[in-house]
mmCIF file with all atom_site columns, C-alpha atoms and ligand atoms in Angstrom:
data_model
loop_
_atom_site.group_PDB
_atom_site.id
_atom_site.type_symbol
_atom_site.label_atom_id
_atom_site.label_alt_id
_atom_site.label_comp_id
_atom_site.label_asym_id
_atom_site.label_entity_id
_atom_site.label_seq_id
_atom_site.pdbx_PDB_ins_code
_atom_site.Cartn_x
_atom_site.Cartn_y
_atom_site.Cartn_z
_atom_site.occupancy
_atom_site.B_iso_or_equiv
_atom_site.pdbx_formal_charge
_atom_site.auth_seq_id
_atom_site.auth_comp_id
_atom_site.auth_asym_id
_atom_site.auth_atom_id
_atom_site.pdbx_PDB_model_num
ATOM   1   C  CA  . MET A 1 1   ? 0.000   0.000  0.000   1.00 83.00 ? 1049 MET A CA  1
ATOM   2   C  CA  . ASN A 1 2   ? 1.377   3.413  -0.954  1.00 89.00 ? 1050 ASN A CA  1
ATOM   3   C  CA  . ILE A 1 3   ? 1.466   5.993  1.783   1.00 95.00 ? 1051 ILE A CA  1
ATOM   4   C  CA  . THR A 1 4   ? -0.902  8.775  0.804   1.00 95.00 ? 1052 THR A CA  1
ATOM   5   C  CA  . ALA A 1 5   ? -1.403  12.337 1.930   1.00 94.00 ? 1053 ALA A CA  1
ATOM   6   C  CA  . THR A 1 6   ? -4.507  11.178 3.793   1.00 94.00 ? 1054 THR A CA  1
ATOM   7   C  CA  . HIS A 1 7   ? -2.341  8.782  5.806   1.00 97.00 ? 1055 HIS A CA  1
ATOM   8   C  CA  . ILE A 1 8   ? 0.018   11.640 6.660   1.00 97.00 ? 1056 ILE A CA  1
ATOM   9   C  CA  . ASN A 1 9   ? -2.894  13.830 7.700   1.00 96.00 ? 1057 ASN A CA  1
ATOM   10  C  CA  . LEU A 1 10  ? -4.530  11.154 9.850   1.00 97.00 ? 1058 LEU A CA  1
ATOM   11  C  CA  . TYR A 1 11  ? -1.211  10.213 11.426  1.00 97.00 ? 1059 TYR A CA  1
ATOM   12  C  CA  . HIS A 1 12  ? -1.109  13.731 12.834  1.00 97.00 ? 1060 HIS A CA  1
ATOM   13  C  CA  . VAL A 1 13  ? -4.734  13.618 13.961  1.00 96.00 ? 1061 VAL A CA  1
ATOM   14  C  CA  . CYS A 1 14  ? -5.222  10.166 15.489  1.00 97.00 ? 1062 CYS A CA  1
ATOM   15  C  CA  . ARG A 1 15  ? -3.364  6.900  14.942  1.00 97.00 ? 1063 ARG A CA  1
ATOM   16  C  CA  . ARG A 1 16  ? -6.512  4.922  15.546  1.00 98.00 ? 1064 ARG A CA  1
ATOM   17  C  CA  . GLU A 1 17  ? -8.286  6.843  12.795  1.00 97.00 ? 1065 GLU A CA  1
ATOM   18  C  CA  . LEU A 1 18  ? -5.292  6.184  10.542  1.00 97.00 ? 1066 LEU A CA  1
ATOM   19  C  CA  . TRP A 1 19  ? -5.511  2.452  11.198  1.00 98.00 ? 1067 TRP A CA  1
ATOM   20  C  CA  . LEU A 1 20  ? -9.306  2.332  10.711  1.00 97.00 ? 1068 LEU A CA  1
ATOM   21  C  CA  . HIS A 1 21  ? -9.117  4.263  7.461   1.00 96.00 ? 1069 HIS A CA  1
ATOM   22  C  CA  . ALA A 1 22  ? -6.172  2.257  6.085   1.00 96.00 ? 1070 ALA A CA  1
ATOM   23  C  CA  . ASN A 1 23  ? -7.894  -1.006 6.934   1.00 96.00 ? 1071 ASN A CA  1
ATOM   24  C  CA  . GLY A 1 24  ? -10.982 -0.102 4.965   1.00 94.00 ? 1072 GLY A CA  1
ATOM   25  C  CA  . ILE A 1 25  ? -13.365 0.685  7.812   1.00 94.00 ? 1073 ILE A CA  1
ATOM   26  C  CA  . ARG A 1 26  ? -15.513 3.614  6.706   1.00 90.00 ? 1074 ARG A CA  1
ATOM   27  C  CA  . MET A 1 27  ? -18.324 5.475  8.366   1.00 86.00 ? 1075 MET A CA  1
ATOM   28  C  CA  . GLU A 1 28  ? -21.150 6.958  6.338   1.00 63.00 ? 1076 GLU A CA  1
ATOM   29  C  CA  . HIS A 1 29  ? -20.831 10.599 7.111   1.00 57.00 ? 1077 HIS A CA  1
ATOM   30  C  CA  . THR A 1 30  ? -17.183 10.721 6.042   1.00 51.00 ? 1078 THR A CA  1
ATOM   31  C  CA  . SER A 1 31  ? -18.383 11.182 2.484   1.00 47.00 ? 1079 SER A CA  1
ATOM   32  C  CA  . ASP A 1 32  ? -20.574 14.149 3.502   1.00 52.00 ? 1080 ASP A CA  1
ATOM   33  C  CA  . VAL A 1 33  ? -17.645 15.804 5.204   1.00 55.00 ? 1081 VAL A CA  1
ATOM   34  C  CA  . VAL A 1 34  ? -15.463 15.273 2.154   1.00 56.00 ? 1082 VAL A CA  1
ATOM   35  C  CA  . ALA A 1 35  ? -18.223 16.593 -0.129  1.00 56.00 ? 1083 ALA A CA  1
ATOM   36  C  CA  . GLU A 1 36  ? -18.690 19.671 2.038   1.00 59.00 ? 1084 GLU A CA  1
ATOM   37  C  CA  . GLY A 1 37  ? -14.973 20.373 1.945   1.00 56.00 ? 1085 GLY A CA  1
ATOM   38  C  CA  . LYS A 1 38  ? -14.926 20.010 -1.821  1.00 57.00 ? 1086 LYS A CA  1
ATOM   39  C  CA  . LEU A 1 39  ? -17.909 22.315 -2.190  1.00 59.00 ? 1087 LEU A CA  1
ATOM   40  C  CA  . ILE A 1 40  ? -16.328 24.972 -0.001  1.00 58.00 ? 1088 ILE A CA  1
ATOM   41  C  CA  . GLY A 1 41  ? -13.202 24.721 -2.131  1.00 57.00 ? 1089 GLY A CA  1
ATOM   42  C  CA  . GLU A 1 42  ? -15.104 25.075 -5.369  1.00 57.00 ? 1090 GLU A CA  1
ATOM   43  C  CA  . LEU A 1 43  ? -17.271 27.952 -4.179  1.00 57.00 ? 1091 LEU A CA  1
ATOM   44  C  CA  . SER A 1 44  ? -14.437 29.849 -2.557  1.00 61.00 ? 1092 SER A CA  1
ATOM   45  C  CA  . TYR A 1 45  ? -11.986 29.542 -5.398  1.00 61.00 ? 1093 TYR A CA  1
ATOM   46  C  CA  . PRO A 1 46  ? -13.971 29.110 -8.620  1.00 59.00 ? 1094 PRO A CA  1
ATOM   47  C  CA  . GLU A 1 47  ? -11.071 30.334 -10.717 1.00 62.00 ? 1095 GLU A CA  1
ATOM   48  C  CA  . ARG A 1 48  ? -8.721  27.649 -9.446  1.00 63.00 ? 1096 ARG A CA  1
ATOM   49  C  CA  . SER A 1 49  ? -9.356  25.102 -12.166 1.00 63.00 ? 1097 SER A CA  1
ATOM   50  C  CA  . GLU A 1 50  ? -7.913  27.493 -14.740 1.00 73.00 ? 1098 GLU A CA  1
ATOM   51  C  CA  . ARG A 1 51  ? -4.601  27.919 -12.968 1.00 82.00 ? 1099 ARG A CA  1
ATOM   52  C  CA  . TYR A 1 52  ? -4.087  24.554 -11.376 1.00 89.00 ? 1100 TYR A CA  1
ATOM   53  C  CA  . THR A 1 53  ? -3.756  21.027 -12.568 1.00 92.00 ? 1101 THR A CA  1
ATOM   54  C  CA  . GLU A 1 54  ? -4.287  17.780 -10.762 1.00 92.00 ? 1102 GLU A CA  1
ATOM   55  C  CA  . ILE A 1 55  ? -1.201  15.592 -10.561 1.00 94.00 ? 1103 ILE A CA  1
ATOM   56  C  CA  . GLU A 1 56  ? -0.410  12.230 -9.044  1.00 95.00 ? 1104 GLU A CA  1
ATOM   57  C  CA  . ILE A 1 57  ? 2.991   11.076 -7.776  1.00 95.00 ? 1105 ILE A CA  1
ATOM   58  C  CA  . ASP A 1 58  ? 3.415   7.520  -6.439  1.00 93.00 ? 1106 ASP A CA  1
ATOM   59  C  CA  . GLY A 1 59  ? -0.310  7.377  -5.745  1.00 92.00 ? 1107 GLY A CA  1
ATOM   60  C  CA  . VAL A 1 60  ? -0.247  10.734 -3.922  1.00 95.00 ? 1108 VAL A CA  1
ATOM   61  C  CA  . LYS A 1 61  ? -2.824  12.973 -5.573  1.00 94.00 ? 1109 LYS A CA  1
ATOM   62  C  CA  . ILE A 1 62  ? -2.339  16.724 -5.511  1.00 94.00 ? 1110 ILE A CA  1
ATOM   63  C  CA  . ASP A 1 63  ? -5.627  18.321 -6.501  1.00 91.00 ? 1111 ASP A CA  1
ATOM   64  C  CA  . PHE A 1 64  ? -4.349  21.811 -7.239  1.00 93.00 ? 1112 PHE A CA  1
ATOM   65  C  CA  . TYR A 1 65  ? -0.821  22.325 -8.451  1.00 95.00 ? 1113 TYR A CA  1
ATOM   66  C  CA  . ASP A 1 66  ? 0.364   25.491 -10.107 1.00 95.00 ? 1114 ASP A CA  1
ATOM   67  C  CA  . ALA A 1 67  ? 3.222   24.099 -12.201 1.00 94.00 ? 1115 ALA A CA  1
ATOM   68  C  CA  . ARG A 1 68  ? 4.397   27.452 -13.502 1.00 94.00 ? 1116 ARG A CA  1
ATOM   69  C  CA  . ASN A 1 69  ? 4.960   28.900 -10.038 1.00 95.00 ? 1117 ASN A CA  1
ATOM   70  C  CA  . ARG A 1 70  ? 5.587   25.533 -8.334  1.00 96.00 ? 1118 ARG A CA  1
ATOM   71  C  CA  . VAL A 1 71  ? 2.885   26.112 -5.742  1.00 96.00 ? 1119 VAL A CA  1
ATOM   72  C  CA  . VAL A 1 72  ? 0.599   23.514 -4.182  1.00 96.00 ? 1120 VAL A CA  1
ATOM   73  C  CA  . HIS A 1 73  ? -2.794  24.770 -3.031  1.00 94.00 ? 1121 HIS A CA  1
ATOM   74  C  CA  . GLU A 1 74  ? -4.864  22.975 -0.471  1.00 94.00 ? 1122 GLU A CA  1
ATOM   75  C  CA  . VAL A 1 75  ? -8.260  24.201 0.775   1.00 93.00 ? 1123 VAL A CA  1
ATOM   76  C  CA  . LYS A 1 76  ? -9.521  23.211 4.212   1.00 94.00 ? 1124 LYS A CA  1
ATOM   77  C  CA  . LYS A 1 77  ? -13.038 23.740 5.453   1.00 90.00 ? 1125 LYS A CA  1
ATOM   78  C  CA  . SER A 1 78  ? -11.785 23.630 9.029   1.00 89.00 ? 1126 SER A CA  1
ATOM   79  C  CA  . ASP A 1 79  ? -12.256 26.637 11.300  1.00 89.00 ? 1127 ASP A CA  1
ATOM   80  C  CA  . SER A 1 80  ? -8.799  26.204 12.749  1.00 89.00 ? 1128 SER A CA  1
ATOM   81  C  CA  . VAL A 1 81  ? -5.284  25.883 11.417  1.00 88.00 ? 1129 VAL A CA  1
ATOM   82  C  CA  . GLU A 1 82  ? -4.110  22.353 12.147  1.00 92.00 ? 1130 GLU A CA  1
ATOM   83  C  CA  . ASN A 1 83  ? -0.715  20.779 12.208  1.00 95.00 ? 1131 ASN A CA  1
ATOM   84  C  CA  . ALA A 1 84  ? -2.107  17.862 10.194  1.00 96.00 ? 1132 ALA A CA  1
ATOM   85  C  CA  . HIS A 1 85  ? -2.953  20.166 7.283   1.00 97.00 ? 1133 HIS A CA  1
ATOM   86  C  CA  . ILE A 1 86  ? 0.559   21.604 7.245   1.00 97.00 ? 1134 ILE A CA  1
ATOM   87  C  CA  . ALA A 1 87  ? 2.051   18.099 7.434   1.00 98.00 ? 1135 ALA A CA  1
ATOM   88  C  CA  . GLN A 1 88  ? -0.093  16.973 4.504   1.00 97.00 ? 1136 GLN A CA  1
ATOM   89  C  CA  . VAL A 1 89  ? 1.149   19.820 2.311   1.00 98.00 ? 1137 VAL A CA  1
ATOM   90  C  CA  . LYS A 1 90  ? 4.752   19.236 3.394   1.00 98.00 ? 1138 LYS A CA  1
ATOM   91  C  CA  . TYR A 1 91  ? 4.293   15.696 2.180   1.00 98.00 ? 1139 TYR A CA  1
ATOM   92  C  CA  . TYR A 1 92  ? 3.200   16.979 -1.220  1.00 98.00 ? 1140 TYR A CA  1
ATOM   93  C  CA  . LEU A 1 93  ? 6.317   19.133 -1.368  1.00 98.00 ? 1141 LEU A CA  1
ATOM   94  C  CA  . TYR A 1 94  ? 8.428   16.159 -0.326  1.00 98.00 ? 1142 TYR A CA  1
ATOM   95  C  CA  . LYS A 1 95  ? 6.977   14.024 -3.102  1.00 97.00 ? 1143 LYS A CA  1
ATOM   96  C  CA  . LEU A 1 96  ? 7.559   16.772 -5.644  1.00 97.00 ? 1144 LEU A CA  1
ATOM   97  C  CA  . ARG A 1 97  ? 11.162  17.082 -4.503  1.00 97.00 ? 1145 ARG A CA  1
ATOM   98  C  CA  . GLN A 1 98  ? 11.652  13.320 -4.759  1.00 96.00 ? 1146 GLN A CA  1
ATOM   99  C  CA  . HIS A 1 99  ? 10.640  13.639 -8.385  1.00 95.00 ? 1147 HIS A CA  1
ATOM   100 C  CA  . GLY A 1 100 ? 12.964  16.486 -9.224  1.00 96.00 ? 1148 GLY A CA  1
ATOM   101 C  CA  . VAL A 1 101 ? 10.803  19.518 -8.426  1.00 96.00 ? 1149 VAL A CA  1
ATOM   102 C  CA  . ASP A 1 102 ? 12.935  21.492 -5.973  1.00 94.00 ? 1150 ASP A CA  1
ATOM   103 C  CA  . GLY A 1 103 ? 11.813  24.616 -4.171  1.00 95.00 ? 1151 GLY A CA  1
ATOM   104 C  CA  . ALA A 1 104 ? 8.069   24.122 -4.493  1.00 98.00 ? 1152 ALA A CA  1
ATOM   105 C  CA  . THR A 1 105 ? 5.986   25.799 -1.806  1.00 98.00 ? 1153 THR A CA  1
ATOM   106 C  CA  . GLY A 1 106 ? 2.485   25.310 -0.507  1.00 98.00 ? 1154 GLY A CA  1
ATOM   107 C  CA  . ILE A 1 107 ? -0.478  27.388 0.564   1.00 97.00 ? 1155 ILE A CA  1
ATOM   108 C  CA  . VAL A 1 108 ? -3.208  26.070 2.819   1.00 96.00 ? 1156 VAL A CA  1
ATOM   109 C  CA  . GLU A 1 109 ? -6.348  28.139 2.389   1.00 94.00 ? 1157 GLU A CA  1
ATOM   110 C  CA  . TYR A 1 110 ? -8.959  28.443 5.129   1.00 95.00 ? 1158 TYR A CA  1
ATOM   111 C  CA  . PRO A 1 111 ? -12.022 30.098 3.562   1.00 93.00 ? 1159 PRO A CA  1
ATOM   112 C  CA  . LYS A 1 112 ? -13.981 30.068 6.823   1.00 93.00 ? 1160 LYS A CA  1
ATOM   113 C  CA  . LEU A 1 113 ? -11.143 31.877 8.589   1.00 95.00 ? 1161 LEU A CA  1
ATOM   114 C  CA  . ARG A 1 114 ? -10.249 34.008 5.585   1.00 94.00 ? 1162 ARG A CA  1
ATOM   115 C  CA  . GLN A 1 115 ? -6.714  32.967 6.281   1.00 96.00 ? 1163 GLN A CA  1
ATOM   116 C  CA  . ARG A 1 116 ? -3.877  31.278 4.438   1.00 96.00 ? 1164 ARG A CA  1
ATOM   117 C  CA  . GLU A 1 117 ? -0.806  29.484 5.728   1.00 97.00 ? 1165 GLU A CA  1
ATOM   118 C  CA  . LEU A 1 118 ? 2.388   29.334 3.716   1.00 97.00 ? 1166 LEU A CA  1
ATOM   119 C  CA  . VAL A 1 119 ? 4.234   26.020 3.791   1.00 98.00 ? 1167 VAL A CA  1
ATOM   120 C  CA  . GLU A 1 120 ? 7.862   25.282 2.981   1.00 98.00 ? 1168 GLU A CA  1
ATOM   121 C  CA  . LEU A 1 121 ? 9.840   22.070 3.042   1.00 98.00 ? 1169 LEU A CA  1
ATOM   122 C  CA  . ARG A 1 122 ? 12.931  22.406 5.197   1.00 97.00 ? 1170 ARG A CA  1
ATOM   123 C  CA  . GLU A 1 123 ? 15.775  19.899 5.533   1.00 96.00 ? 1171 GLU A CA  1
ATOM   124 C  CA  . GLU A 1 124 ? 14.575  18.841 8.971   1.00 97.00 ? 1172 GLU A CA  1
ATOM   125 C  CA  . ASP A 1 125 ? 11.128  18.212 7.504   1.00 98.00 ? 1173 ASP A CA  1
ATOM   126 C  CA  . VAL A 1 126 ? 12.623  15.767 5.012   1.00 97.00 ? 1174 VAL A CA  1
ATOM   127 C  CA  . GLU A 1 127 ? 14.163  13.743 7.831   1.00 97.00 ? 1175 GLU A CA  1
ATOM   128 C  CA  . ALA A 1 128 ? 10.959  13.898 9.863   1.00 98.00 ? 1176 ALA A CA  1
ATOM   129 C  CA  . ILE A 1 129 ? 8.858   12.746 6.892   1.00 98.00 ? 1177 ILE A CA  1
ATOM   130 C  CA  . LYS A 1 130 ? 11.042  9.655  6.465   1.00 97.00 ? 1178 LYS A CA  1
ATOM   131 C  CA  . ASP A 1 131 ? 10.313  8.813  10.099  1.00 98.00 ? 1179 ASP A CA  1
ATOM   132 C  CA  . TRP A 1 132 ? 6.567   9.445  9.592   1.00 98.00 ? 1180 TRP A CA  1
ATOM   133 C  CA  . GLU A 1 133 ? 6.551   6.997  6.708   1.00 97.00 ? 1181 GLU A CA  1
ATOM   134 C  CA  . ILE A 1 134 ? 8.216   4.273  8.765   1.00 97.00 ? 1182 ILE A CA  1
ATOM   135 C  CA  . ASP A 1 135 ? 5.861   4.913  11.665  1.00 98.00 ? 1183 ASP A CA  1
ATOM   136 C  CA  . ILE A 1 136 ? 2.771   4.960  9.435   1.00 98.00 ? 1184 ILE A CA  1
ATOM   137 C  CA  . SER A 1 137 ? 3.717   1.653  7.801   1.00 98.00 ? 1185 SER A CA  1
ATOM   138 C  CA  . GLY A 1 138 ? 4.083   0.111  11.250  1.00 97.00 ? 1186 GLY A CA  1
ATOM   139 C  CA  . ILE A 1 139 ? 0.638   1.347  12.267  1.00 98.00 ? 1187 ILE A CA  1
ATOM   140 C  CA  . ILE A 1 140 ? -1.363  0.493  9.171   1.00 97.00 ? 1188 ILE A CA  1
ATOM   141 C  CA  . TYR A 1 141 ? 0.101   -2.987 8.778   1.00 97.00 ? 1189 TYR A CA  1
ATOM   142 C  CA  . GLY A 1 142 ? -0.213  -3.686 12.481  1.00 97.00 ? 1190 GLY A CA  1
ATOM   143 C  CA  . ASP A 1 143 ? -2.772  -6.249 13.630  1.00 96.00 ? 1191 ASP A CA  1
ATOM   144 C  CA  . ILE A 1 144 ? -3.905  -4.123 16.528  1.00 95.00 ? 1192 ILE A CA  1
ATOM   145 C  CA  . CYS A 1 145 ? -6.106  -1.076 16.192  1.00 97.00 ? 1193 CYS A CA  1
ATOM   146 C  CA  . PRO A 1 146 ? -4.546  1.707  18.313  1.00 98.00 ? 1194 PRO A CA  1
ATOM   147 C  CA  . PRO A 1 147 ? -6.528  2.805  21.385  1.00 97.00 ? 1195 PRO A CA  1
ATOM   148 C  CA  . VAL A 1 148 ? -9.195  5.522  21.570  1.00 97.00 ? 1196 VAL A CA  1
ATOM   149 C  CA  . ILE A 1 149 ? -7.483  8.841  22.265  1.00 97.00 ? 1197 ILE A CA  1
ATOM   150 C  CA  . HIS A 1 150 ? -10.213 10.484 24.397  1.00 96.00 ? 1198 HIS A CA  1
ATOM   151 C  CA  . SER A 1 151 ? -9.704  13.878 22.867  1.00 96.00 ? 1199 SER A CA  1
ATOM   152 C  CA  . LYS A 1 152 ? -12.136 16.708 22.204  1.00 94.00 ? 1200 LYS A CA  1
ATOM   153 C  CA  . ILE A 1 153 ? -11.531 16.153 18.492  1.00 94.00 ? 1201 ILE A CA  1
ATOM   154 C  CA  . CYS A 1 154 ? -13.335 12.792 18.773  1.00 96.00 ? 1202 CYS A CA  1
ATOM   155 C  CA  . ARG A 1 155 ? -16.718 14.527 18.734  1.00 93.00 ? 1203 ARG A CA  1
ATOM   156 C  CA  . ARG A 1 156 ? -16.099 15.737 15.195  1.00 91.00 ? 1204 ARG A CA  1
ATOM   157 C  CA  . CYS A 1 157 ? -14.737 12.403 13.985  1.00 95.00 ? 1205 CYS A CA  1
ATOM   158 C  CA  . SER A 1 158 ? -16.737 10.122 11.710  1.00 94.00 ? 1206 SER A CA  1
ATOM   159 C  CA  . TYR A 1 159 ? -15.635 7.150  13.852  1.00 96.00 ? 1207 TYR A CA  1
ATOM   160 C  CA  . TYR A 1 160 ? -17.062 8.642  17.042  1.00 96.00 ? 1208 TYR A CA  1
ATOM   161 C  CA  . ASP A 1 161 ? -19.939 6.174  17.362  1.00 94.00 ? 1209 ASP A CA  1
ATOM   162 C  CA  . PHE A 1 162 ? -17.637 3.297  16.507  1.00 94.00 ? 1210 PHE A CA  1
ATOM   163 C  CA  . CYS A 1 163 ? -15.030 4.283  19.096  1.00 96.00 ? 1211 CYS A CA  1
ATOM   164 C  CA  . TYR A 1 164 ? -17.424 5.170  21.899  1.00 95.00 ? 1212 TYR A CA  1
ATOM   165 C  CA  . VAL A 1 165 ? -20.041 2.496  21.372  1.00 89.00 ? 1213 VAL A CA  1
ATOM   166 C  CA  . ASP A 1 166 ? -19.431 1.069  24.849  1.00 78.00 ? 1214 ASP A CA  1
ATOM   167 C  CA  . GLU A 1 167 ? -19.326 4.430  26.577  1.00 72.00 ? 1215 GLU A CA  1
ATOM   168 C  CA  . ASP A 1 168 ? -22.211 6.776  27.358  1.00 59.00 ? 1216 ASP A CA  1
ATOM   169 C  CA  . THR A 1 169 ? -20.633 10.012 26.218  1.00 53.00 ? 1217 THR A CA  1
ATOM   170 C  CA  . TYR A 1 170 ? -17.302 11.714 26.142  1.00 51.00 ? 1218 TYR A CA  1
HETATM 171 S  S1  . LIG B 2 .   ? -13.268 9.050  17.556  1.00 59.82 ? 1267 LIG B S1  1
HETATM 172 FE FE1 . LIG B 2 .   ? -11.346 9.772  18.463  1.00 59.82 ? 1267 LIG B FE1 1
HETATM 173 S  S2  . LIG B 2 .   ? -10.202 7.900  18.922  1.00 59.82 ? 1267 LIG B S2  1
HETATM 174 FE FE2 . LIG B 2 .   ? -11.814 7.342  17.476  1.00 59.82 ? 1267 LIG B FE2 1
HETATM 175 S  S3  . LIG B 2 .   ? -10.823 7.471  15.500  1.00 59.82 ? 1267 LIG B S3  1
HETATM 176 FE FE3 . LIG B 2 .   ? -11.835 9.416  15.867  1.00 59.82 ? 1267 LIG B FE3 1
HETATM 177 S  S4  . LIG B 2 .   ? -10.278 10.745 16.762  1.00 59.82 ? 1267 LIG B S4  1
HETATM 178 FE FE4 . LIG B 2 .   ? -9.549  8.638  16.907  1.00 59.82 ? 1267 LIG B FE4 1
#
């Protein structure tokens, strides 16, 4: 299984979610969340399709890449800037670099916040990403689903009912 940007994102959110996703366990409303995010992206940046192309490297799909300026765009519907989003875009930059595109940068757009975060790939990121990949492989091929993390983010997670089925509320 190729490591994807979704794996990188989930690795920074919750290892249990990473394992569940990678092992094909899906919850219904995930698709709604994805659709909402896509819609926000399309409505907020209708001109994007003219400037950006979709590319795929080793199974890692970059939806919006501006080849002329070497800029990756990523739109998040979230109402907060999250480390996982930055990590995901760093992974795109890492993959581009692996395939000979040096010096690409990224922009994470947050339409709800009217904010954008600039992302660069530093040397220390490259080393960290290699470690993420090793760690992620260990998790997704592991026989044991990692434990529930009991975090406030669980309430917004599509696996909430699955994870807390034996508990009243969290
Ligand atoms: S509900 Fe919480 S523990 Fe379960 S997968 Fe989601 S974030 Fe992880």
